[in-house]
Tab-separated table of C-alpha atoms and ligand atoms in Angstrom:
chain	number	residue	atom	x	y	z
A	7	UNK	CA	-25.281	-74.527	13.514
A	8	UNK	CA	-23.628	-70.968	13.775
A	9	UNK	CA	-25.761	-67.915	13.225
A	10	UNK	CA	-24.563	-66.605	9.793
A	11	UNK	CA	-25.197	-62.874	9.389
A	12	UNK	CA	-25.754	-60.546	6.450
A	13	UNK	CA	-22.670	-58.631	7.691
A	14	UNK	CA	-20.551	-61.692	6.879
A	15	UNK	CA	-21.937	-61.734	3.368
A	16	UNK	CA	-21.201	-58.044	3.071
A	17	UNK	CA	-17.694	-58.606	4.555
A	18	UNK	CA	-16.939	-61.338	2.018
A	19	UNK	CA	-18.026	-59.441	-1.102
A	20	UNK	CA	-16.707	-55.995	-0.041
A	21	UNK	CA	-13.363	-57.451	0.887
A	22	UNK	CA	-13.197	-59.199	-2.479
A	23	UNK	CA	-13.947	-55.919	-4.115
A	24	UNK	CA	-11.237	-54.124	-2.193
A	25	UNK	CA	-8.683	-56.828	-3.074
A	26	UNK	CA	-9.510	-56.590	-6.720
A	27	UNK	CA	-9.465	-52.764	-6.924
A	28	UNK	CA	-6.263	-52.207	-4.928
A	29	UNK	CA	-4.548	-55.317	-6.213
A	30	UNK	CA	-5.137	-54.203	-9.758
A	31	UNK	CA	-2.699	-51.331	-9.226
A	32	UNK	CA	0.055	-53.938	-9.111
A	33	UNK	CA	-1.038	-56.847	-11.321
A	34	UNK	CA	1.827	-58.439	-13.168
A	35	UNK	CA	4.552	-56.841	-11.036
A	36	UNK	CA	6.918	-59.603	-10.052
A	37	UNK	CA	8.044	-57.758	-6.876
A	38	UNK	CA	6.220	-55.220	-4.798
A	39	UNK	CA	8.477	-53.406	-2.292
A	40	UNK	CA	6.976	-53.868	1.161
A	41	UNK	CA	7.739	-50.278	2.360
A	42	UNK	CA	6.141	-48.562	-0.735
A	43	UNK	CA	3.034	-50.716	-0.335
A	44	UNK	CA	2.875	-49.909	3.412
A	45	UNK	CA	3.066	-46.218	2.557
A	46	UNK	CA	0.319	-46.540	0.015
A	47	UNK	CA	-1.983	-48.361	2.417
A	48	UNK	CA	-1.345	-45.686	5.134
A	49	UNK	CA	-2.404	-43.102	2.676
A	50	UNK	CA	-5.429	-45.084	1.566
A	51	UNK	CA	-6.764	-45.511	5.046
A	52	UNK	CA	-6.096	-41.842	5.999
A	53	UNK	CA	-9.171	-39.702	5.474
A	54	UNK	CA	-6.993	-36.600	5.071
A	55	UNK	CA	-5.142	-37.999	2.039
A	56	UNK	CA	-6.935	-36.975	-1.080
A	57	UNK	CA	-5.286	-39.351	-3.600
A	58	UNK	CA	-7.042	-37.525	-6.386
A	59	UNK	CA	-5.147	-39.056	-9.271
A	60	UNK	CA	-5.620	-42.544	-7.946
A	61	UNK	CA	-9.315	-42.807	-6.867
A	62	UNK	CA	-11.823	-44.151	-7.454
A	63	UNK	CA	-9.900	-47.376	-7.934
A	64	UNK	CA	-11.700	-49.349	-10.672
A	65	UNK	CA	-12.606	-53.015	-10.389
A	66	UNK	CA	-11.526	-55.547	-12.981
A	67	UNK	CA	-12.777	-58.821	-14.522
A	68	UNK	CA	-12.617	-60.494	-11.044
A	69	UNK	CA	-15.511	-58.349	-9.685
A	70	UNK	CA	-17.340	-58.034	-13.080
A	71	UNK	CA	-17.612	-61.844	-13.207
A	72	UNK	CA	-18.380	-62.119	-9.492
A	73	UNK	CA	-21.323	-59.813	-9.997
A	74	UNK	CA	-22.745	-62.072	-12.704
A	75	UNK	CA	-22.397	-65.182	-10.594
A	76	UNK	CA	-24.291	-63.473	-7.749
A	77	UNK	CA	-26.955	-61.861	-9.905
A	78	UNK	CA	-27.798	-65.069	-11.720
A	79	UNK	CA	-28.103	-67.060	-8.432
A	80	UNK	CA	-30.261	-64.327	-6.897
A	81	UNK	CA	-32.626	-64.091	-9.900
A	82	UNK	CA	-33.059	-67.861	-10.361
A	83	UNK	CA	-32.688	-68.915	-6.701
A	84	UNK	CA	-30.668	-71.694	-8.146
A	85	UNK	CA	-27.919	-72.320	-10.679
A	86	UNK	CA	-29.035	-71.896	-14.336
A	87	UNK	CA	-26.096	-72.353	-16.706
A	88	UNK	CA	-27.594	-70.560	-19.713
A	89	UNK	CA	-28.571	-67.584	-17.594
A	90	UNK	CA	-25.225	-67.302	-15.910
A	91	UNK	CA	-23.409	-67.625	-19.299
A	92	UNK	CA	-25.619	-64.854	-20.688
A	93	UNK	CA	-24.719	-62.629	-17.733
A	94	UNK	CA	-20.968	-63.163	-18.314
A	95	UNK	CA	-21.430	-62.363	-21.972
A	96	UNK	CA	-23.497	-59.226	-21.593
A	97	UNK	CA	-21.233	-58.001	-18.701
A	98	UNK	CA	-18.138	-58.517	-20.887
A	99	UNK	CA	-19.523	-56.816	-24.047
A	100	UNK	CA	-20.806	-53.880	-21.964
A	101	UNK	CA	-17.412	-53.323	-20.329
A	102	UNK	CA	-14.677	-55.240	-22.267
A	103	UNK	CA	-11.803	-53.159	-20.907
A	104	UNK	CA	-11.570	-54.710	-17.405
A	105	UNK	CA	-8.404	-56.779	-18.001
A	106	UNK	CA	-9.934	-60.143	-18.804
A	107	UNK	CA	-7.783	-63.239	-19.391
A	108	UNK	CA	-6.414	-63.529	-22.935
A	109	UNK	CA	-8.269	-66.709	-23.891
A	110	UNK	CA	-11.590	-66.419	-21.974
A	111	UNK	CA	-12.721	-63.648	-24.357
A	112	UNK	CA	-12.895	-66.300	-27.108
A	113	UNK	CA	-15.411	-68.205	-24.952
A	114	UNK	CA	-17.530	-65.129	-24.638
A	115	UNK	CA	-17.614	-64.587	-28.431
A	116	UNK	CA	-18.534	-68.183	-28.982
A	117	UNK	CA	-21.175	-68.258	-26.272
A	118	UNK	CA	-23.173	-65.714	-28.325
A	119	UNK	CA	-23.545	-68.345	-31.105
A	120	UNK	CA	-24.056	-71.753	-29.419
A	121	UNK	CA	-26.864	-73.244	-27.429
A	122	UNK	CA	-24.803	-75.465	-25.102
A	123	UNK	CA	-23.276	-73.031	-22.532
A	124	UNK	CA	-20.453	-75.497	-21.666
A	125	UNK	CA	-19.237	-76.159	-25.288
A	126	UNK	CA	-17.019	-73.134	-25.854
A	127	UNK	CA	-15.025	-73.701	-22.630
A	128	UNK	CA	-14.510	-77.420	-23.477
A	129	UNK	CA	-12.830	-76.325	-26.750
A	130	UNK	CA	-10.268	-74.023	-25.055
A	131	UNK	CA	-6.568	-74.955	-25.293
A	132	UNK	CA	-7.048	-77.748	-27.849
A	133	UNK	CA	-9.621	-79.392	-25.667
A	134	UNK	CA	-7.645	-79.360	-22.465
A	135	UNK	CA	-9.646	-76.538	-21.092
A	136	UNK	CA	-8.386	-73.441	-19.197
A	137	UNK	CA	-6.591	-73.731	-15.870
A	138	UNK	CA	-6.642	-70.042	-15.313
A	139	UNK	CA	-7.881	-68.738	-11.876
A	140	UNK	CA	-10.886	-67.029	-13.632
A	141	UNK	CA	-13.316	-69.697	-12.101
A	142	UNK	CA	-11.974	-69.323	-8.580
A	143	UNK	CA	-11.702	-65.544	-8.595
A	144	UNK	CA	-15.526	-65.222	-9.001
A	145	UNK	CA	-16.863	-68.146	-6.968
A	146	UNK	CA	-17.459	-66.527	-3.531
A	147	UNK	CA	-21.161	-65.765	-4.146
A	148	UNK	CA	-21.787	-69.448	-4.949
A	149	UNK	CA	-20.117	-70.487	-1.602
A	150	UNK	CA	-22.226	-68.006	0.276
A	151	UNK	CA	-25.474	-68.934	-1.549
A	152	UNK	CA	-25.109	-72.691	-0.963
A	153	UNK	CA	-23.054	-72.680	2.328
A	154	UNK	CA	-25.740	-74.779	4.145
A	155	UNK	CA	-25.109	-77.821	1.858
A	156	UNK	CA	-21.503	-78.694	0.945
A	157	UNK	CA	-22.323	-81.097	-1.893
A	158	UNK	CA	-24.727	-78.608	-3.437
A	159	UNK	CA	-22.216	-75.835	-3.094
A	160	UNK	CA	-19.573	-77.988	-4.859
A	161	UNK	CA	-21.923	-78.873	-7.590
A	162	UNK	CA	-22.829	-75.171	-8.283
A	163	UNK	CA	-19.255	-74.024	-8.019
A	164	UNK	CA	-18.100	-76.665	-10.510
A	165	UNK	CA	-20.851	-75.890	-12.940
A	166	UNK	CA	-20.359	-72.124	-12.685
A	167	UNK	CA	-16.665	-72.627	-13.400
A	168	UNK	CA	-17.147	-74.985	-16.313
A	169	UNK	CA	-18.884	-72.230	-18.333
A	170	UNK	CA	-15.385	-70.890	-18.938
A	171	UNK	CA	-12.828	-73.306	-17.387
A	172	UNK	CA	-12.946	-77.056	-17.744
A	173	UNK	CA	-9.341	-78.135	-16.957
A	174	UNK	CA	-9.376	-80.014	-13.687
A	175	UNK	CA	-6.959	-77.594	-12.175
A	176	UNK	CA	-9.221	-74.668	-12.933
A	177	UNK	CA	-12.313	-76.480	-11.601
A	178	UNK	CA	-10.717	-77.906	-8.419
A	179	UNK	CA	-9.126	-74.531	-7.704
A	180	UNK	CA	-12.594	-72.993	-7.670
A	181	UNK	CA	-13.791	-75.790	-5.424
A	182	UNK	CA	-10.974	-75.181	-2.959
A	183	UNK	CA	-11.740	-71.502	-2.883
A	184	UNK	CA	-15.469	-72.134	-2.309
A	185	UNK	CA	-14.668	-74.558	0.489
A	186	UNK	CA	-12.409	-72.036	2.080
A	187	UNK	CA	-15.013	-69.240	2.007
A	188	UNK	CA	-17.625	-71.567	3.390
A	189	UNK	CA	-15.376	-72.665	6.213
A	190	UNK	CA	-14.426	-69.150	7.089
A	191	UNK	CA	-18.146	-68.183	7.114
A	192	UNK	CA	-19.061	-71.117	9.346
A	193	UNK	CA	-16.052	-70.791	11.747
A	194	UNK	CA	-16.806	-70.411	15.399
A	195	UNK	CA	-16.159	-66.620	16.059
A	196	UNK	CA	-15.838	-67.079	19.843
A	197	UNK	CA	-12.371	-68.615	19.489
A	198	UNK	CA	-9.440	-68.022	17.145
A	199	UNK	CA	-9.132	-70.093	13.946
A	200	UNK	CA	-6.808	-73.022	14.395
A	201	UNK	CA	-4.929	-73.100	11.076
A	202	UNK	CA	-3.886	-76.716	11.431
A	203	UNK	CA	-7.537	-77.901	11.876
A	204	UNK	CA	-8.758	-75.531	9.163
A	205	UNK	CA	-6.269	-77.115	6.718
A	206	UNK	CA	-6.916	-80.668	7.802
A	207	UNK	CA	-10.582	-80.331	7.190
A	208	UNK	CA	-10.029	-78.779	3.744
A	209	UNK	CA	-7.510	-81.521	2.964
A	210	UNK	CA	-10.192	-84.190	3.730
A	211	UNK	CA	-12.589	-82.515	1.176
A	212	UNK	CA	-9.822	-81.998	-1.473
A	213	UNK	CA	-8.614	-85.665	-1.112
A	214	UNK	CA	-12.148	-86.855	-1.951
A	215	UNK	CA	-12.360	-84.275	-4.887
A	216	UNK	CA	-8.965	-85.502	-6.145
A	217	UNK	CA	-9.558	-89.173	-5.426
A	218	UNK	CA	-8.681	-90.158	-9.045
A	219	UNK	CA	-5.334	-88.412	-9.005
A	220	UNK	CA	-1.902	-89.907	-8.531
A	221	UNK	CA	-0.930	-89.499	-4.868
A	222	UNK	CA	2.454	-87.911	-5.784
A	223	UNK	CA	1.007	-85.510	-8.320
A	224	UNK	CA	2.913	-82.359	-7.351
A	225	UNK	CA	0.243	-80.079	-8.667
A	226	UNK	CA	-2.492	-81.607	-6.534
A	227	UNK	CA	-4.331	-79.236	-4.218
A	228	UNK	CA	-3.971	-81.866	-1.464
A	229	UNK	CA	-0.206	-81.500	-1.649
A	230	UNK	CA	-0.460	-77.648	-1.711
A	231	UNK	CA	-2.406	-77.750	1.507
A	232	UNK	CA	0.543	-79.556	3.146
A	233	UNK	CA	2.896	-76.789	1.805
A	234	UNK	CA	0.643	-74.163	3.307
A	235	UNK	CA	0.944	-75.878	6.757
A	236	UNK	CA	4.705	-76.006	6.453
A	237	UNK	CA	4.981	-72.270	5.530
A	238	UNK	CA	2.762	-71.318	8.490
A	239	UNK	CA	4.837	-73.459	10.875
A	240	UNK	CA	8.141	-71.753	9.949
A	241	UNK	CA	8.396	-68.341	11.629
A	242	UNK	CA	11.096	-67.311	9.099
A	243	UNK	CA	8.911	-67.692	5.974
A	244	UNK	CA	9.598	-64.805	3.589
A	245	UNK	CA	7.672	-63.429	0.597
A	246	UNK	CA	10.103	-65.287	-1.606
A	247	UNK	CA	9.511	-68.621	0.168
A	248	UNK	CA	5.782	-68.212	-0.299
A	249	UNK	CA	6.098	-67.433	-4.019
A	250	UNK	CA	8.692	-70.370	-4.457
A	251	UNK	CA	6.434	-72.864	-2.701
A	252	UNK	CA	2.920	-71.808	-3.839
A	253	UNK	CA	3.354	-69.440	-6.726
A	254	UNK	CA	1.608	-66.146	-7.512
A	255	UNK	CA	0.602	-66.692	-11.140
A	256	UNK	CA	-2.565	-66.573	-13.218
A	257	UNK	CA	-3.031	-70.381	-13.082
A	258	UNK	CA	-5.494	-71.578	-10.478
A	259	UNK	CA	-2.976	-73.992	-8.872
A	260	UNK	CA	-0.510	-71.163	-8.563
A	261	UNK	CA	-2.851	-68.705	-6.885
A	262	UNK	CA	-5.747	-70.343	-4.970
A	263	UNK	CA	-3.526	-72.047	-2.353
A	264	UNK	CA	-1.603	-68.845	-2.147
A	265	UNK	CA	-4.723	-66.864	-1.286
A	266	UNK	CA	-5.660	-69.367	1.378
A	267	UNK	CA	-2.144	-69.119	2.887
A	268	UNK	CA	-2.448	-65.292	2.844
A	269	UNK	CA	-5.710	-65.457	4.778
A	270	UNK	CA	-4.394	-67.785	7.483
A	271	UNK	CA	-1.101	-65.950	7.835
A	272	UNK	CA	-2.828	-62.572	8.103
A	273	UNK	CA	-4.816	-63.712	11.166
A	274	UNK	CA	-1.511	-62.625	12.989
A	275	UNK	CA	0.445	-59.386	12.644
A	276	UNK	CA	3.037	-59.416	9.805
A	277	UNK	CA	6.399	-57.625	9.929
A	278	UNK	CA	6.366	-54.606	7.510
A	279	UNK	CA	2.615	-54.241	7.628
A	280	UNK	CA	1.625	-51.439	9.929
A	281	UNK	CA	-2.147	-51.828	9.494
A	282	UNK	CA	-3.752	-53.760	12.326
A	283	UNK	CA	-7.137	-54.356	10.645
A	284	UNK	CA	-7.051	-58.133	9.711
A	285	UNK	CA	-9.075	-57.688	6.505
A	286	UNK	CA	-6.804	-54.769	5.213
A	287	UNK	CA	-3.766	-56.743	6.303
A	288	UNK	CA	-4.877	-59.748	4.349
A	289	UNK	CA	-5.238	-57.605	1.235
A	290	UNK	CA	-1.952	-55.840	1.759
A	291	UNK	CA	-0.016	-59.062	2.248
A	292	UNK	CA	-1.595	-60.670	-0.825
A	293	UNK	CA	-0.407	-57.749	-2.893
A	294	UNK	CA	3.068	-57.849	-1.284
A	295	UNK	CA	3.565	-61.238	-2.935
A	296	UNK	CA	3.417	-59.697	-6.363
A	297	UNK	CA	2.250	-61.534	-9.521
A	298	UNK	CA	-1.533	-61.844	-9.993
A	299	UNK	CA	-2.152	-59.380	-7.192
A	300	UNK	CA	-5.713	-58.395	-7.935
A	301	UNK	CA	-6.862	-61.996	-8.140
A	302	UNK	CA	-4.906	-63.313	-5.107
A	303	UNK	CA	-6.096	-60.300	-3.050
A	304	UNK	CA	-9.653	-60.722	-4.145
A	305	UNK	CA	-9.730	-64.447	-3.206
A	306	UNK	CA	-7.888	-63.954	0.115
A	307	UNK	CA	-10.157	-60.963	0.764
A	308	UNK	CA	-13.319	-63.006	0.244
A	309	UNK	CA	-12.164	-65.605	2.683
A	310	UNK	CA	-11.142	-63.027	5.229
A	311	UNK	CA	-14.249	-60.935	4.842
A	312	UNK	CA	-16.527	-63.958	5.334
A	313	UNK	CA	-14.757	-64.639	8.617
A	314	UNK	CA	-14.137	-61.156	10.001
A	315	UNK	CA	-17.333	-59.532	8.693
A	316	UNK	CA	-18.428	-56.058	7.882
A	317	UNK	CA	-17.168	-54.590	11.136
A	318	UNK	CA	-13.626	-55.162	9.986
A	319	UNK	CA	-14.024	-53.550	6.586
A	320	UNK	CA	-12.175	-50.216	6.698
A	321	UNK	CA	-14.690	-47.522	5.714
A	322	UNK	CA	-12.080	-44.954	4.465
A	323	UNK	CA	-10.407	-47.719	2.345
A	324	UNK	CA	-13.845	-48.760	0.970
A	325	UNK	CA	-14.453	-45.092	0.129
A	326	UNK	CA	-11.600	-45.329	-2.377
A	327	UNK	CA	-13.203	-47.973	-4.680
A	328	UNK	CA	-15.697	-48.194	-7.455
A	329	UNK	CA	-18.873	-50.211	-6.939
A	330	UNK	CA	-19.091	-50.362	-3.186
A	331	UNK	CA	-22.730	-49.465	-2.826
A	332	UNK	CA	-23.769	-51.928	-5.512
A	333	UNK	CA	-21.717	-54.740	-3.907
A	334	UNK	CA	-23.075	-54.047	-0.498
A	335	UNK	CA	-26.677	-54.270	-1.844
A	336	UNK	CA	-25.697	-57.424	-3.836
A	337	UNK	CA	-24.660	-59.056	-0.545
A	338	UNK	CA	-28.080	-58.206	1.087
A	339	UNK	CA	-29.879	-59.595	-1.902
A	340	UNK	CA	-27.713	-62.799	-1.933
A	341	UNK	CA	-28.348	-63.246	1.772
A	342	UNK	CA	-32.109	-63.029	1.251
A	343	UNK	CA	-31.883	-65.428	-1.668
A	344	UNK	CA	-30.377	-68.232	0.539
A	345	UNK	CA	-33.709	-68.651	2.415
A	346	UNK	CA	-35.650	-68.721	-0.868
A	347	UNK	CA	-33.213	-71.015	-2.655
A	348	UNK	CA	-34.389	-74.150	-4.379
A	349	UNK	CA	-34.697	-75.348	-8.006
A	350	UNK	CA	-38.137	-76.202	-9.421
A	351	UNK	CA	-36.893	-78.499	-12.205
B	410	F2R	N1	-5.700	-61.014	-17.633
B	410	F2R	C1	-5.387	-60.596	-16.596
B	410	F2R	N2	-4.234	-59.918	-16.378
B	410	F2R	C2	-3.280	-59.584	-17.450
B	410	F2R	C3	-3.520	-58.171	-18.045
B	410	F2R	C4	-4.229	-57.193	-17.202
B	410	F2R	C5	-3.679	-55.883	-17.305
B	410	F2R	N3	-3.874	-55.181	-16.002
B	410	F2R	C6	-4.291	-55.128	-18.400
B	410	F2R	O1	-5.158	-54.258	-18.103
B	410	F2R	O2	-4.049	-55.381	-19.560
B	410	F2R	N4	-6.095	-60.738	-15.417
B	410	F2R	C7	-7.313	-61.472	-15.365
B	410	F2R	O3	-7.070	-62.770	-15.905
B	410	F2R	C8	-6.977	-63.778	-14.848
B	410	F2R	C9	-8.071	-64.702	-15.001
B	410	F2R	O4	-7.998	-65.280	-16.266
B	410	F2R	P1	-9.048	-66.399	-16.768
B	410	F2R	O5	-10.334	-65.867	-16.651
B	410	F2R	O6	-8.721	-67.656	-16.092
B	410	F2R	O7	-8.646	-66.375	-18.324
B	410	F2R	P2	-8.033	-67.527	-19.293
B	410	F2R	O8	-7.697	-66.789	-20.580
B	410	F2R	O9	-8.961	-68.711	-19.462
B	410	F2R	O10	-6.647	-68.071	-18.566
B	410	F2R	C10	-5.662	-67.111	-18.326
B	410	F2R	C11	-4.319	-67.585	-18.935
B	410	F2R	O11	-3.781	-68.741	-18.356
B	410	F2R	C12	-3.122	-69.455	-19.336
B	410	F2R	N5	-3.690	-70.865	-19.489
B	410	F2R	C13	-4.914	-71.261	-18.945
B	410	F2R	N6	-5.098	-72.524	-19.237
B	410	F2R	C14	-4.097	-72.978	-20.043
B	410	F2R	C15	-3.797	-74.187	-20.631
B	410	F2R	N7	-4.614	-75.277	-20.550
B	410	F2R	N8	-2.654	-74.331	-21.306
B	410	F2R	C16	-1.794	-73.227	-21.435
B	410	F2R	N9	-2.056	-72.007	-20.831
B	410	F2R	C17	-3.189	-71.876	-20.113
B	410	F2R	C18	-3.107	-68.640	-20.644
B	410	F2R	O12	-2.023	-67.838	-20.680
B	410	F2R	C19	-4.436	-67.831	-20.455
B	410	F2R	O13	-4.549	-66.732	-21.194
B	410	F2R	C20	-7.031	-63.010	-13.526
B	410	F2R	O14	-5.640	-62.701	-13.135
B	410	F2R	C21	-7.729	-61.760	-13.879
B	410	F2R	O15	-7.403	-60.723	-13.094
B	411	MG	MG1	5.878	-46.573	6.398
B	412	MG	MG1	-8.540	-58.900	-12.812
B	413	MG	MG1	-5.682	-61.030	-11.911
């Protein structure tokens, strides 16, 4: 069993924060010119650049909800649906202007009035439930908290997601993201990650999660993992190819596999990205794909940060964002909660 460190927890949550705050500058832009983005990153990592108009970069719903997931797990040393739902609700009503999804705000309003914390989410989209990436974007703390037991982790991640998202694509997207964070955390740091093995192992897990699905279902996460492998194998893969094959949208199935691809691709240098810090490169490349940039960068960042750790978080870059001290402390408290975890009932 590898020796997991608090610096990996910090790396994970701080990289997620960076991805959200920087990505938010571009959310919804279909195309992000590579050169302009590289100039911005060069400025952001340069201590001499003041960037007064721009900083501090504010975090959005992605981080706001991640905070609630972490705080609830820390306080209860276990998943408690009503408590986590209450955290989402109070966080939202304290700070509603953080760019939440259009429909999830209805869930928050209903949660104030009902006793079953899963009921409002089940009613979304005429009963089909949301497949937005709002479950996956906030799931990293659950993966860290329960990384020692995969089945427990998947149970917590599914439940934490179902407070707002019940569509199978939304739930399974969060499970894939949790598995990817766990795998990155547990990866042997003495040798480079082998993407093929990483994907094969994830595919085994997703196949079992998707066991009731039609094998040819194009939207299956199992199929998306094959697409990631193909994109990584082709040295000529462009931003357009990635967006065409995996998407860059607000739906979980059009963004979670994309974030995983970004993490794996960013283990190597990328043409047009000057920065050689692998965490910063991950975030920059995620944003270069356009679309749901804050969320894809936050998810790719969480995976990359869990793997590379705090030593690869650029301190100047971190100095540009809101909430860094709080999130670093949150990572410490989450790390401490792992040893104390356990549910009494
Ligand atoms: N909302 C945004 N970005 C747009 C505006 C932000 C802008 N910067 C601003 O300041 O105004 N970003 C955030 O939302 C995403 C996460 O959303 P979440 O939590 O999944 O919300 P929701 O409402 O459940 O789903 C999002 C949309 O997906 C479509 N959808 C989902 N399920 C559907 C279904 N079963 N049928 C049809 N459509 C479905 C809907 O359009 C939902 O509104 C993140 O990007 C976060 O950053
Ligand atoms: Mg340049
Ligand atoms: Mg957001
Ligand atoms: Mg987003």
